[in-house]
Tab-separated table of C-alpha atoms and ligand atoms in Angstrom:
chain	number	residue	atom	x	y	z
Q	1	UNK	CA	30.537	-68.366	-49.388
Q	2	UNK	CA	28.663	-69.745	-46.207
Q	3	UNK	CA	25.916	-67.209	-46.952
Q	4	UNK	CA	24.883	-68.655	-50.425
Q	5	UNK	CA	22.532	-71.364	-49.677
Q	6	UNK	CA	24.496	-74.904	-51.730
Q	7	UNK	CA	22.552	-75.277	-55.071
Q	8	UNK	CA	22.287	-78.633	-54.289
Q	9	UNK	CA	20.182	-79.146	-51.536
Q	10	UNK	CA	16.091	-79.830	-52.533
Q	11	UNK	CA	13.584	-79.516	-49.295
Q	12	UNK	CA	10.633	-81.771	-48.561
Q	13	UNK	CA	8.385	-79.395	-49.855
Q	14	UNK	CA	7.315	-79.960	-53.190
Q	15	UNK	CA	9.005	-77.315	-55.307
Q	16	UNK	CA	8.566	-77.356	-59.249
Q	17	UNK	CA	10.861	-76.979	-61.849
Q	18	UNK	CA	9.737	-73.785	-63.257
Q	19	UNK	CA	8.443	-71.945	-59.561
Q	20	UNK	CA	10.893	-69.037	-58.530
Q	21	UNK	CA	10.966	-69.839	-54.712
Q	22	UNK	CA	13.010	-72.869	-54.073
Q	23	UNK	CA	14.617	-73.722	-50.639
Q	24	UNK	CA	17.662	-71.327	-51.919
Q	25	UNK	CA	15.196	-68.162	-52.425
Q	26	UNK	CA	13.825	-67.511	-48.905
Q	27	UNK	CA	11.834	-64.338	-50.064
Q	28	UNK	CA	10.858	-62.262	-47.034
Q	29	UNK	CA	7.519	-60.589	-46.945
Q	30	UNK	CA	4.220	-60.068	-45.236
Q	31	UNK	CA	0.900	-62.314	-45.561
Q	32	UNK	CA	-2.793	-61.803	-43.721
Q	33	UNK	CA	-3.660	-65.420	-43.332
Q	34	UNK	CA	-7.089	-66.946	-43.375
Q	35	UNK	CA	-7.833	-65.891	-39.517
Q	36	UNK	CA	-7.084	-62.199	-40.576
Q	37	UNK	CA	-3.860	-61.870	-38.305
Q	38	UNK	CA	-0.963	-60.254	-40.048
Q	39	UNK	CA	2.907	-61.337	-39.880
Q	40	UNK	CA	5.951	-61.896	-42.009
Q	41	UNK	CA	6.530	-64.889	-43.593
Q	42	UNK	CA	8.795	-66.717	-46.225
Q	43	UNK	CA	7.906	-69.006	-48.976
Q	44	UNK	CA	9.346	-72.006	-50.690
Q	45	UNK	CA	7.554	-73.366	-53.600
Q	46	UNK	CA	3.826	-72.937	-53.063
Q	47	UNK	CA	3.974	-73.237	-49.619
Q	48	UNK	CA	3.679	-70.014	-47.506
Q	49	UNK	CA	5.402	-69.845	-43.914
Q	50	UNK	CA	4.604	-67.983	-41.265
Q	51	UNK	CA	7.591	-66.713	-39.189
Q	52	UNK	CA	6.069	-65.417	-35.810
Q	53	UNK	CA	4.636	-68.781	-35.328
Q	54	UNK	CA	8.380	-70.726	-36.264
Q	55	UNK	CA	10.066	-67.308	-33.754
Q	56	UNK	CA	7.580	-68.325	-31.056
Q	57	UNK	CA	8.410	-71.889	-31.287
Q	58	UNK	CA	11.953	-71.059	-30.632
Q	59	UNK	CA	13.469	-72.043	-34.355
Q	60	UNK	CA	15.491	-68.951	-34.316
Q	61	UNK	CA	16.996	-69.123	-30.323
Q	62	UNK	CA	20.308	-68.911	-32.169
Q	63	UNK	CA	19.998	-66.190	-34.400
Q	64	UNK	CA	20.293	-62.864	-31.918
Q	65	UNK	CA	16.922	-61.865	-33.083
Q	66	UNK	CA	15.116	-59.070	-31.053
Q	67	UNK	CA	11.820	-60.338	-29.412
Q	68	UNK	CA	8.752	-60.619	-31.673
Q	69	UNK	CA	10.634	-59.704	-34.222
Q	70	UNK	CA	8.215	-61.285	-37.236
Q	71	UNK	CA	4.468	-60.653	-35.213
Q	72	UNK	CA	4.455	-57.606	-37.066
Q	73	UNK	CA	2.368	-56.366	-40.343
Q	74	UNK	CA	5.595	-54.918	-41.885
Q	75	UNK	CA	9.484	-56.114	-41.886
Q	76	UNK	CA	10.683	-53.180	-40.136
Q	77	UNK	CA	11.895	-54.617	-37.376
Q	78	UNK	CA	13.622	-57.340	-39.568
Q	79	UNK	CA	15.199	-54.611	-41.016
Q	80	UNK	CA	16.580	-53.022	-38.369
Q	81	UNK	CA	18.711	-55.690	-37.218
Q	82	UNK	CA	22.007	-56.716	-38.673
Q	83	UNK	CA	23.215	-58.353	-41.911
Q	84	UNK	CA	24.603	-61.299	-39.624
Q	85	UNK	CA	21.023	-61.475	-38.757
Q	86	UNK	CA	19.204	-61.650	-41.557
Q	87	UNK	CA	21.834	-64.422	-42.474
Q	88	UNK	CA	21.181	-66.588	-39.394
Q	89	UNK	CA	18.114	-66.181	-40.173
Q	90	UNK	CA	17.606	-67.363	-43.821
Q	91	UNK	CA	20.140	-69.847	-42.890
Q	92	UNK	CA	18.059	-71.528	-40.321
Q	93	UNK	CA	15.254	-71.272	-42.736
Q	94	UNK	CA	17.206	-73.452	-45.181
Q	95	UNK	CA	18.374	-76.096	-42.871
Q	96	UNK	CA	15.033	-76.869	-41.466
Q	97	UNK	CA	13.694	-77.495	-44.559
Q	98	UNK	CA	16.018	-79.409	-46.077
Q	99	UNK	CA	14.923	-82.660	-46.658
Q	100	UNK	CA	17.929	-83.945	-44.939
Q	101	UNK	CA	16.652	-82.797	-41.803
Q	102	UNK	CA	14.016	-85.487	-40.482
Q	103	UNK	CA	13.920	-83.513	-37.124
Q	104	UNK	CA	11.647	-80.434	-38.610
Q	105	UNK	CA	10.099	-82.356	-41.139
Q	106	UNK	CA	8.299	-84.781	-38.727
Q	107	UNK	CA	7.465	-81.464	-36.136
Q	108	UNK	CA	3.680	-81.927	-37.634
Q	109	UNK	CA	2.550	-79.628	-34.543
Q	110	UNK	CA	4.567	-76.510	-35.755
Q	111	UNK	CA	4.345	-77.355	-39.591
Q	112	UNK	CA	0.434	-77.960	-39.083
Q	113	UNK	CA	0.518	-73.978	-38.159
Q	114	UNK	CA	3.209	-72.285	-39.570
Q	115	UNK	CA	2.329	-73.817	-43.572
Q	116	UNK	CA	-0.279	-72.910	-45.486
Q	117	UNK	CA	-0.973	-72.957	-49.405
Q	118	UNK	CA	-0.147	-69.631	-51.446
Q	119	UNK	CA	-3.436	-69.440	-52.704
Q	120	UNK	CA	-5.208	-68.935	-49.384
Q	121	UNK	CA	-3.027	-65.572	-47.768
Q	122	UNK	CA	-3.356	-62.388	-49.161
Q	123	UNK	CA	-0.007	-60.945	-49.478
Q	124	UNK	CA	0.002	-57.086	-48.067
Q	125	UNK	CA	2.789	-54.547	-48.622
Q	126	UNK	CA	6.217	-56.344	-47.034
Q	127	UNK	CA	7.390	-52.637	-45.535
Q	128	UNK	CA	6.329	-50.255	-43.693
Q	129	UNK	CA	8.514	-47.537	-46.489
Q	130	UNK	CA	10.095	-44.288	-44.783
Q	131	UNK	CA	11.171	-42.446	-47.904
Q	132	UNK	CA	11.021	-43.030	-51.159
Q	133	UNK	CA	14.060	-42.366	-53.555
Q	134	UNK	CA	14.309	-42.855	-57.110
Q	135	UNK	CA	17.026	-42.777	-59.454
Q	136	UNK	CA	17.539	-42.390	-63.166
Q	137	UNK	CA	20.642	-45.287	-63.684
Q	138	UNK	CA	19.732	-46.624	-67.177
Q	139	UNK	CA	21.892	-44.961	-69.834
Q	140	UNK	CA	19.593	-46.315	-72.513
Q	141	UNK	CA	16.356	-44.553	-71.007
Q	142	UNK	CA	17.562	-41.483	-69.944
Q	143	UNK	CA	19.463	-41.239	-73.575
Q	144	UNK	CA	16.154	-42.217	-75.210
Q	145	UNK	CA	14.164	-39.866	-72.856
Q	146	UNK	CA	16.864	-36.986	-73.800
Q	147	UNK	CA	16.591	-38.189	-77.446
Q	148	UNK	CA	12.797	-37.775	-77.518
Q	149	UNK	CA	12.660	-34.491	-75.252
Q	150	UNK	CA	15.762	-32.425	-76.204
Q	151	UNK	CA	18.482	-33.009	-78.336
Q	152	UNK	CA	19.129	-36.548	-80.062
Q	153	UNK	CA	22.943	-35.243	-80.315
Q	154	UNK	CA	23.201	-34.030	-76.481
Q	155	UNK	CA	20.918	-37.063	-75.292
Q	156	UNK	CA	22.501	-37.072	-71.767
Q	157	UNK	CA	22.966	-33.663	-69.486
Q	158	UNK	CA	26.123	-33.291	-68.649
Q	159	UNK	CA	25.943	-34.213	-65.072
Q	160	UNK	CA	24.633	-37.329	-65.695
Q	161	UNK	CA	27.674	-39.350	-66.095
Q	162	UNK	CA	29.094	-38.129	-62.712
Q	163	UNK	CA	25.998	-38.286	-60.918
Q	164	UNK	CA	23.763	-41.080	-59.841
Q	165	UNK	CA	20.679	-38.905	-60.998
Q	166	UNK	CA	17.929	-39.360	-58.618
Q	167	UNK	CA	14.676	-37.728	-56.808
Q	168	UNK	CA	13.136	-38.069	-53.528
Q	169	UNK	CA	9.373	-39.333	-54.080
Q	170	UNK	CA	6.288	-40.065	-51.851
Q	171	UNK	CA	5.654	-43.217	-49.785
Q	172	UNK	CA	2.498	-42.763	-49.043
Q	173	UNK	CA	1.309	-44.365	-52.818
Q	174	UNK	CA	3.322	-46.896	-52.826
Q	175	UNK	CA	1.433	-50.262	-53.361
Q	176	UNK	CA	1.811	-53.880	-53.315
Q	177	UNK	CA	0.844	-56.024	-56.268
Q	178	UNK	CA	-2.853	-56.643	-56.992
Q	179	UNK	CA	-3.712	-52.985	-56.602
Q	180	UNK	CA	-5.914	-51.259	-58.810
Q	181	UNK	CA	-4.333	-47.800	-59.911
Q	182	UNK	CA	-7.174	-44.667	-60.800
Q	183	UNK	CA	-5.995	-42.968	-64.410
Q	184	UNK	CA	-4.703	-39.566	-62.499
Q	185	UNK	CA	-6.392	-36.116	-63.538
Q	186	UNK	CA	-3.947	-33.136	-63.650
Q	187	UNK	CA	-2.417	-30.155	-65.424
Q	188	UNK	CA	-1.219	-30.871	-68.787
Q	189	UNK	CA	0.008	-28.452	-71.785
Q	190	UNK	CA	1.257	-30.090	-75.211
Q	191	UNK	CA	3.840	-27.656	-77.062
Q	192	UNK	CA	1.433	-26.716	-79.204
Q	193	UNK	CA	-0.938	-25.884	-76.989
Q	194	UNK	CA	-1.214	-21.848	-75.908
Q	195	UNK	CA	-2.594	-23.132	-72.116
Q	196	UNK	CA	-2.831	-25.607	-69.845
Q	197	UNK	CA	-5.795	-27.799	-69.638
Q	198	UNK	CA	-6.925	-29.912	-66.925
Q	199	UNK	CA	-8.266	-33.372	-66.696
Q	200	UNK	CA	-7.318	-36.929	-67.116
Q	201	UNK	CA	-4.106	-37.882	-68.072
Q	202	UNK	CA	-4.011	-39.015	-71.114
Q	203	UNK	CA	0.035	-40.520	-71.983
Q	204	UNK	CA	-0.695	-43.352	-68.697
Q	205	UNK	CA	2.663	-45.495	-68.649
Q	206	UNK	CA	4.649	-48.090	-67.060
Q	207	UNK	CA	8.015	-47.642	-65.887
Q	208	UNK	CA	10.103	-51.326	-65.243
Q	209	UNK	CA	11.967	-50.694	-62.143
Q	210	UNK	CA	13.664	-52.594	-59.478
Q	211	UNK	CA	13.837	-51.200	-56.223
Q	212	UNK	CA	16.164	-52.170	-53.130
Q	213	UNK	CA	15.301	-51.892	-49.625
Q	214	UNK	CA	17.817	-51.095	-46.568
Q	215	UNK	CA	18.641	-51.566	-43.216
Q	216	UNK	CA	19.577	-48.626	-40.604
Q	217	UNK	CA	22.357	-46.711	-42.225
Q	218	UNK	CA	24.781	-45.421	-39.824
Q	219	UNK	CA	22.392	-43.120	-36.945
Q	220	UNK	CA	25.003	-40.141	-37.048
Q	221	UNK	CA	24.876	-40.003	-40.781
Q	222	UNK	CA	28.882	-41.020	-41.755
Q	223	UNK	CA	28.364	-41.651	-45.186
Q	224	UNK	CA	27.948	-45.639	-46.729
Q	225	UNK	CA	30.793	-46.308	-48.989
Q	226	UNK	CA	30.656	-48.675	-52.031
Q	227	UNK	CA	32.784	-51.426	-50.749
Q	228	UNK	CA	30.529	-51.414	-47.472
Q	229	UNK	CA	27.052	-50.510	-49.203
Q	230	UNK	CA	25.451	-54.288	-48.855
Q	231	UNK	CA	25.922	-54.576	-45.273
Q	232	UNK	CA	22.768	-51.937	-45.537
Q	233	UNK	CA	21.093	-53.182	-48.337
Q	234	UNK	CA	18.275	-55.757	-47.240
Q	235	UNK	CA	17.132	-57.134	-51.078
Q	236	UNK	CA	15.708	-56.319	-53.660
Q	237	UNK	CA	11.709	-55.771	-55.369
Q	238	UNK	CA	10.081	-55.594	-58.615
Q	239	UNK	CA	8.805	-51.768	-59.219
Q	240	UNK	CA	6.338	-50.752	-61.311
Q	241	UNK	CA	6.652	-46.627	-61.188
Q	242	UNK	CA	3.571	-45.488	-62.638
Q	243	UNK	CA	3.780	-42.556	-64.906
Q	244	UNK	CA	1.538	-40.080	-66.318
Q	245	UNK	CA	4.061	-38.536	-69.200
Q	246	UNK	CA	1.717	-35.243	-70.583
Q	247	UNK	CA	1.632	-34.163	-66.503
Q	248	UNK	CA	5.442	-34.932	-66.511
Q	249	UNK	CA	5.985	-32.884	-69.647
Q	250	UNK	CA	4.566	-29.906	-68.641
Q	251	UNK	CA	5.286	-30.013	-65.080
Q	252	UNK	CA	9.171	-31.264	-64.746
Q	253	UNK	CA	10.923	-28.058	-65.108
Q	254	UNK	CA	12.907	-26.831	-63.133
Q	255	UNK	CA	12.610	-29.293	-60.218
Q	256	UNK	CA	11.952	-32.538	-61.724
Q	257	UNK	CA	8.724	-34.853	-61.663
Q	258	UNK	CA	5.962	-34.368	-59.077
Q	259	UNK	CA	2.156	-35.052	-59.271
Q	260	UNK	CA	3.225	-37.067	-62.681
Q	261	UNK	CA	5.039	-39.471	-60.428
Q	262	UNK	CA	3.379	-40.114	-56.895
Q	263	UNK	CA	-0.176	-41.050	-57.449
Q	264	UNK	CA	0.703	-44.634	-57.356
Q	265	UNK	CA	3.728	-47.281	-57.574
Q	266	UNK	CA	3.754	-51.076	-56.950
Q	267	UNK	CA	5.993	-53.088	-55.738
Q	268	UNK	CA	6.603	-56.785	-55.956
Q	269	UNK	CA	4.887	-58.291	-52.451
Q	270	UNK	CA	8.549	-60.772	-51.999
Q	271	UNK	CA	11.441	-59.024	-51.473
Q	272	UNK	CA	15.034	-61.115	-52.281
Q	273	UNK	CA	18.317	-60.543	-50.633
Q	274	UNK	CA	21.292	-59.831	-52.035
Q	275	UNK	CA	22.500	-63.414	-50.682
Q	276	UNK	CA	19.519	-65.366	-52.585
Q	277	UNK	CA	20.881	-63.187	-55.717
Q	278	UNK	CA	24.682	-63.812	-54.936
Q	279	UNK	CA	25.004	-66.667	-58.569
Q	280	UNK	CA	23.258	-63.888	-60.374
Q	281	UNK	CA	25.854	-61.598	-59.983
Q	282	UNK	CA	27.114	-59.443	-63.859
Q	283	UNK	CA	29.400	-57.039	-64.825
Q	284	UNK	CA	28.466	-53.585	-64.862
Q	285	UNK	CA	28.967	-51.261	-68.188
Q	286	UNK	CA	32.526	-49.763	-67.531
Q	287	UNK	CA	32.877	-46.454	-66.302
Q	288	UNK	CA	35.805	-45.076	-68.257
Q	289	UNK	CA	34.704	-41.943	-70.369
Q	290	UNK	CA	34.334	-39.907	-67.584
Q	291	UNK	CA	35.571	-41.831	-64.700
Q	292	UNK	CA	33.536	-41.007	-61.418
Q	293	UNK	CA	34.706	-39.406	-58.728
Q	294	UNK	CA	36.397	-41.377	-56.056
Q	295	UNK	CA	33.849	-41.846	-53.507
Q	296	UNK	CA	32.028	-43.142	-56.228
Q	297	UNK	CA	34.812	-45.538	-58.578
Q	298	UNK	CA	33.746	-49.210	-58.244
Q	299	UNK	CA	35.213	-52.331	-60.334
Q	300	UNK	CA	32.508	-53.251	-62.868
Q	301	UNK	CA	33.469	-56.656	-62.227
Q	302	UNK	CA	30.342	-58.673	-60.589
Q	303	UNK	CA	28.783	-54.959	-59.749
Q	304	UNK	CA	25.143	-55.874	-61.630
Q	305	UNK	CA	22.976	-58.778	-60.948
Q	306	UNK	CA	21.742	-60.824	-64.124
Q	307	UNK	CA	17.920	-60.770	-63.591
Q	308	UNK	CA	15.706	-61.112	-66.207
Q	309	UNK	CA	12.905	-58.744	-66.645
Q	310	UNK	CA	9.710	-58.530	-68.764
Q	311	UNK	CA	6.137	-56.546	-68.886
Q	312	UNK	CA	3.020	-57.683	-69.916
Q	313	UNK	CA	-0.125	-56.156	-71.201
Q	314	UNK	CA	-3.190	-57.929	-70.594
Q	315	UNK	CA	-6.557	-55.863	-71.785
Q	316	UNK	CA	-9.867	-56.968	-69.933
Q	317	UNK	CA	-11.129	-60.104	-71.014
Q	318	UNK	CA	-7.845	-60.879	-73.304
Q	319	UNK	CA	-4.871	-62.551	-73.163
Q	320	UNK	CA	-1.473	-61.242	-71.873
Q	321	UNK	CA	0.670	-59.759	-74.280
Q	322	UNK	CA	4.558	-59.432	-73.799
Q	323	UNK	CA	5.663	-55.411	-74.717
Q	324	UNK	CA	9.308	-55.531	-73.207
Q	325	UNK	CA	12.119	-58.019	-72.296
Q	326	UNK	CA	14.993	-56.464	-70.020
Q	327	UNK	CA	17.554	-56.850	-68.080
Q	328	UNK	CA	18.755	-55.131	-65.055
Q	329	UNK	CA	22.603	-55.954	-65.476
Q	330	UNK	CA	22.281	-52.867	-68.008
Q	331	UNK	CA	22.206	-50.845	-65.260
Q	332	UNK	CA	25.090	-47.997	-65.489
Q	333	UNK	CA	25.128	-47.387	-61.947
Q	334	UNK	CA	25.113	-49.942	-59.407
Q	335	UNK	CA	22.967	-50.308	-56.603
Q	336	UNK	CA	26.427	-49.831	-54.711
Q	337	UNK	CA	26.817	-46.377	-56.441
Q	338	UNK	CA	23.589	-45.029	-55.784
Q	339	UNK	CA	23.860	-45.665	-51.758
Q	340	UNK	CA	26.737	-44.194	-51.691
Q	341	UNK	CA	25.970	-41.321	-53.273
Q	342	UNK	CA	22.711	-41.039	-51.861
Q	343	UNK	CA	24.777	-40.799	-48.050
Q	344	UNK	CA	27.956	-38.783	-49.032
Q	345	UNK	CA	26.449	-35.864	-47.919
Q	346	UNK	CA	25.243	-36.643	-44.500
Q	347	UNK	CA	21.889	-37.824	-45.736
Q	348	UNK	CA	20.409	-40.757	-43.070
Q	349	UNK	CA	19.387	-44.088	-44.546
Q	350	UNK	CA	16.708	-45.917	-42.356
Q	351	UNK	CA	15.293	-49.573	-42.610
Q	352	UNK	CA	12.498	-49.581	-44.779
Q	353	UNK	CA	13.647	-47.118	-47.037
Q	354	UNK	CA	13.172	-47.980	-50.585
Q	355	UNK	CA	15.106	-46.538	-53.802
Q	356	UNK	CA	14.015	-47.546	-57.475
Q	357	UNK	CA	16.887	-48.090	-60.255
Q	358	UNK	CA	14.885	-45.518	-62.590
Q	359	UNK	CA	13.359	-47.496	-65.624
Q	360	UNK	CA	15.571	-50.069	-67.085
Q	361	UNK	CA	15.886	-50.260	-70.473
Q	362	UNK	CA	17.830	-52.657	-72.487
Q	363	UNK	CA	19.883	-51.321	-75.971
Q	364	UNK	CA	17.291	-52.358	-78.482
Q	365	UNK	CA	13.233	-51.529	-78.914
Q	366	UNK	CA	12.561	-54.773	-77.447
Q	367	UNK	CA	14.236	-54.320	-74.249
Q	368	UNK	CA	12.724	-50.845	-73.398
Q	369	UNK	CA	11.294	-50.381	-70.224
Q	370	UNK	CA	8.321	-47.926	-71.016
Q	371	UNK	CA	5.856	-47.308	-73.265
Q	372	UNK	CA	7.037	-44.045	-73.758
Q	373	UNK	CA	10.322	-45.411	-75.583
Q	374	UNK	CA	8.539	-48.263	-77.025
Q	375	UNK	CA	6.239	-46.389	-79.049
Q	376	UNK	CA	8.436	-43.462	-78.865
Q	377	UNK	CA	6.109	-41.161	-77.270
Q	378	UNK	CA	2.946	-42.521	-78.906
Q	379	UNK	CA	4.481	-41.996	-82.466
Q	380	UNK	CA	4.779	-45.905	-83.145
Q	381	UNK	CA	2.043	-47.827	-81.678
Q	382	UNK	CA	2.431	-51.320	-80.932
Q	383	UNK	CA	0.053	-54.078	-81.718
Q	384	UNK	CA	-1.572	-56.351	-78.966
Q	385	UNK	CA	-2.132	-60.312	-79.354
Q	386	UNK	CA	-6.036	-59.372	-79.819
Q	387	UNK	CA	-5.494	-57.228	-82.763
Q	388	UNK	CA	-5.609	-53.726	-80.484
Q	389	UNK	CA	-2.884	-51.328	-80.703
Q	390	UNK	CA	-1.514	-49.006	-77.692
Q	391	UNK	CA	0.631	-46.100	-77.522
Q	392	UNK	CA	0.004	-45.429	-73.761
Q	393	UNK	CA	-1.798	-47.812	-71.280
Q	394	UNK	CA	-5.358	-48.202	-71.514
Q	395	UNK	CA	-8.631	-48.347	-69.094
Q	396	UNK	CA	-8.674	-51.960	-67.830
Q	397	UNK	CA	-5.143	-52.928	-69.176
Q	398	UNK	CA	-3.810	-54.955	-66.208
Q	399	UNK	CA	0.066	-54.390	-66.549
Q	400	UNK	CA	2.391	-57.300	-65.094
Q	401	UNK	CA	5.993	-57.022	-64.486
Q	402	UNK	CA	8.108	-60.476	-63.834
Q	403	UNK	CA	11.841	-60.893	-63.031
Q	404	UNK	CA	13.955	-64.025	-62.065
Q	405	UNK	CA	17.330	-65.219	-62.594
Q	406	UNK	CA	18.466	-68.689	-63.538
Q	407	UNK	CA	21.582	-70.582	-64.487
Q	408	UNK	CA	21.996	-74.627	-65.157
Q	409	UNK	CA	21.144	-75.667	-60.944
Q	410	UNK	CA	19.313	-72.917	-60.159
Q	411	UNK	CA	16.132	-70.161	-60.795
Q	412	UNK	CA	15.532	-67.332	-58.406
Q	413	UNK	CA	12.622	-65.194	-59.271
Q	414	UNK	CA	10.588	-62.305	-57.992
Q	415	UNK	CA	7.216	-63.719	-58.587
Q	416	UNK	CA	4.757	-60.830	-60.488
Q	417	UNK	CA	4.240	-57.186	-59.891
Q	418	UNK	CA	0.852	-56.623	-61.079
Q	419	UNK	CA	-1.662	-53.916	-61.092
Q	420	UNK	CA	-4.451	-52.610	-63.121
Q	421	UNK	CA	-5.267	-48.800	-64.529
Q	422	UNK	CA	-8.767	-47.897	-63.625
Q	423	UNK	CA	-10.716	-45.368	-65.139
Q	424	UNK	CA	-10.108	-41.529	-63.393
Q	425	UNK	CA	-12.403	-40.443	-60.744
Q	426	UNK	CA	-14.911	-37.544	-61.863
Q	427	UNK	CA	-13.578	-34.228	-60.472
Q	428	UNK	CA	-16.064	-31.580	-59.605
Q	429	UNK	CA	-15.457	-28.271	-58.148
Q	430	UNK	CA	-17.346	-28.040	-55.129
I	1	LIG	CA1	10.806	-43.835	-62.104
């Protein structure tokens, strides 16, 4: 496949063994540099790249980009523009930097500009999101949330094997990594409790997510099918959806999650394409018992990607502790599924729309991808590396989600999704 960049090739950049950008990555996303200016950029190894500067210089004249397409602070515009785009694009990326080509290495002028080191940008949220959807794919979580909340023998509702269950959700809190989340106060009611009470959450948890972002769906709303879905879909981010589970109790019936959901999620600041992904690709869980609908029916061959996923804990002023290693080829529905589904009906699918997986849990206790599982609600409480125990996240806890894929040649990774739980804010009533 032209589009997969050759495992082979190494640039003239010094990439190490272990980083999660090499030359066959090409991560898009958005930087403020050291003079404060905002664009998009790429990255290979430690080295940060700033596109506008390489657009303005001409290095894409072949690609059919639109003008200023990368001056930007957000990859909108990117976005908007076609898959054979996006491809010229990454592929042109690749070539120059391949330490074949002498002709780009030796442009000192351009390089001298466009480079600079990781650790001097700031990396700022990579889209400017239109809506927010979020879906509930993982059979393991949603049977271990069912388990836990109604009835361990009738662990999934019935619609849930015919239905890529999902929500719409709020853009407006979405975050990249490095932000520092307030501990939400709200409405809560335990069953044992005769009322409500109100004030900070106390059940604060993690939910390990990926997310994917798209491209303009069709502008008159014909639906995406499944075979056609990743001519829409752009790549793919870490997501940390932030949970507060005693507002969710009380508040999720009849219409689902709300204030328990939307006062913050982070995203991972690097977003990967599907093309960067294309060695990762898995086999889905089959889909025999029921069999979807036909708009729906996909071969589970190569339908997942293999990407490794794990969540740390690290308390203030301690070290990191590992609570959760998944996977996101457990995934029951594919990405694939859940855009078509989410346009059967008419809806419109912009660039810069983002929709989570739902939390990705794995079949054992290790693998689960919340604390609610892992502790099972609180009930079990796990033991950190410096001797504390949690049941939910605590003040200060700085939680860090990490993903990559690798084979023999080859690791593509996501670099970190991090962000830390602050104590709440004081309400008062004025
Ligand atoms: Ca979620």
């Amino acid at each position: 496949m032209a589009h997969v960049i050759d495992s082979k090739i190494e640039s003239f950049l010094k990439v190490s063994q272990q980083s999660d950008f090499p030359i066959q990555n090409i991560p898009f996303g958005v930087v403020k540099w050291i003079n404060g200016e905002e664009s998009c950029a790429t990255r290979i190894g430690d080295v940060v790249i700033n596109l506008s500067i390489l657009e303005e210089n001409g290095i894409f004249s072949d690609c059919n980009l639109k003008k200023n397409t990368f001056d930007g602070d957000s990859l909108n515009k990117f976005l908007s523009q076609t898959k054979q785009v996006w491809r010229s694009v990454r592929s042109t990326l690749s070539n120059i930097y391949d330490k074949k080509n002498i002709d780009f290495q030796y442009k000192t002028n351009i390089r001298s500009q466009c480079e600079s080191n990781f650790s001097d940008v700031k990396m700022i949220l990579p889209v400017s999101i239109g809506d927010y959807t979020d879906f509930y794919s993982s059979k393991e979580h949603a049977t271990n949330v069912g388990s836990m909340f109604r009835d361990p023998k009738n662990a999934l509702l019935a619609n849930w094997s015919h239905i890529p269950v999902g929500y719409h959700g709020r853009s407006s809190t979405i975050f990249v990594s490095g932000k520092q989340v307030n501990r939400p106060n709200g409405q809560k009611k335990s069953p044992n409790d005769e009322l409500p009470n109100f004030g900070p959450s106390k059940k604060i948890d993690f939910e390990l997510e990926m997310a994917f972002v798209t491209g303009n769906g069709p502008n008159n709303g014909d639906p995406i099918s499944v075979e056609n879905s990743e001519d829409f879909i752009f790549g793919l981010t870490l997501l940390n959806d932030w949970s507060a589970r005693d507002i969710q109790q009380w508040e999720y019936v009849p219409l689902g999650p709300f204030l328990s959901k939307n006062f913050a999620s982070c995203i991972s600041p690097w977003i990967i394409t599907l093309d960067a992904l294309e060695p990762f690709r898995s086999n889905r869980p089959s889909q025999d018992k029921p069999k979807p609908l036909p708009y729906l029916q996909q071969s589970p061959l190569n339908a997942n990607f293999n990407i490794k996923l794990e969540v740390g804990i690290k308390p203030q002023g301690s070290e990191e502790t590992i609570v959760s290693k998944s996977n996101f080829k457990h995934m029951y529905w594919s990405i694939n599924q859940q855009l078509a589904h989410h346009s059967i009906n008419g809806c419109i699918i912009r660039a810069g729309d983002l929709m989570g997986s739902g939390t990705i849990s794995g079949p054992n206790k290790g693998s689960y991808g919340s604390m609610l599982e892992i502790t099972w609600n609180g009930t079990e409480p796990i033991k950190l590396s410096n001797g504390t125990t949690r049941s939910f996240i605590e003040d200060n806890d700085l939680v860090i989600m990490r993903g990559y894929s690798e084979n023999k040649e080859l690791r593509i990774g996501f670099g970190e999704c991090e962000s830390k739980l602050l104590p709440s804010k004081t309400w008062k009533k004025k």
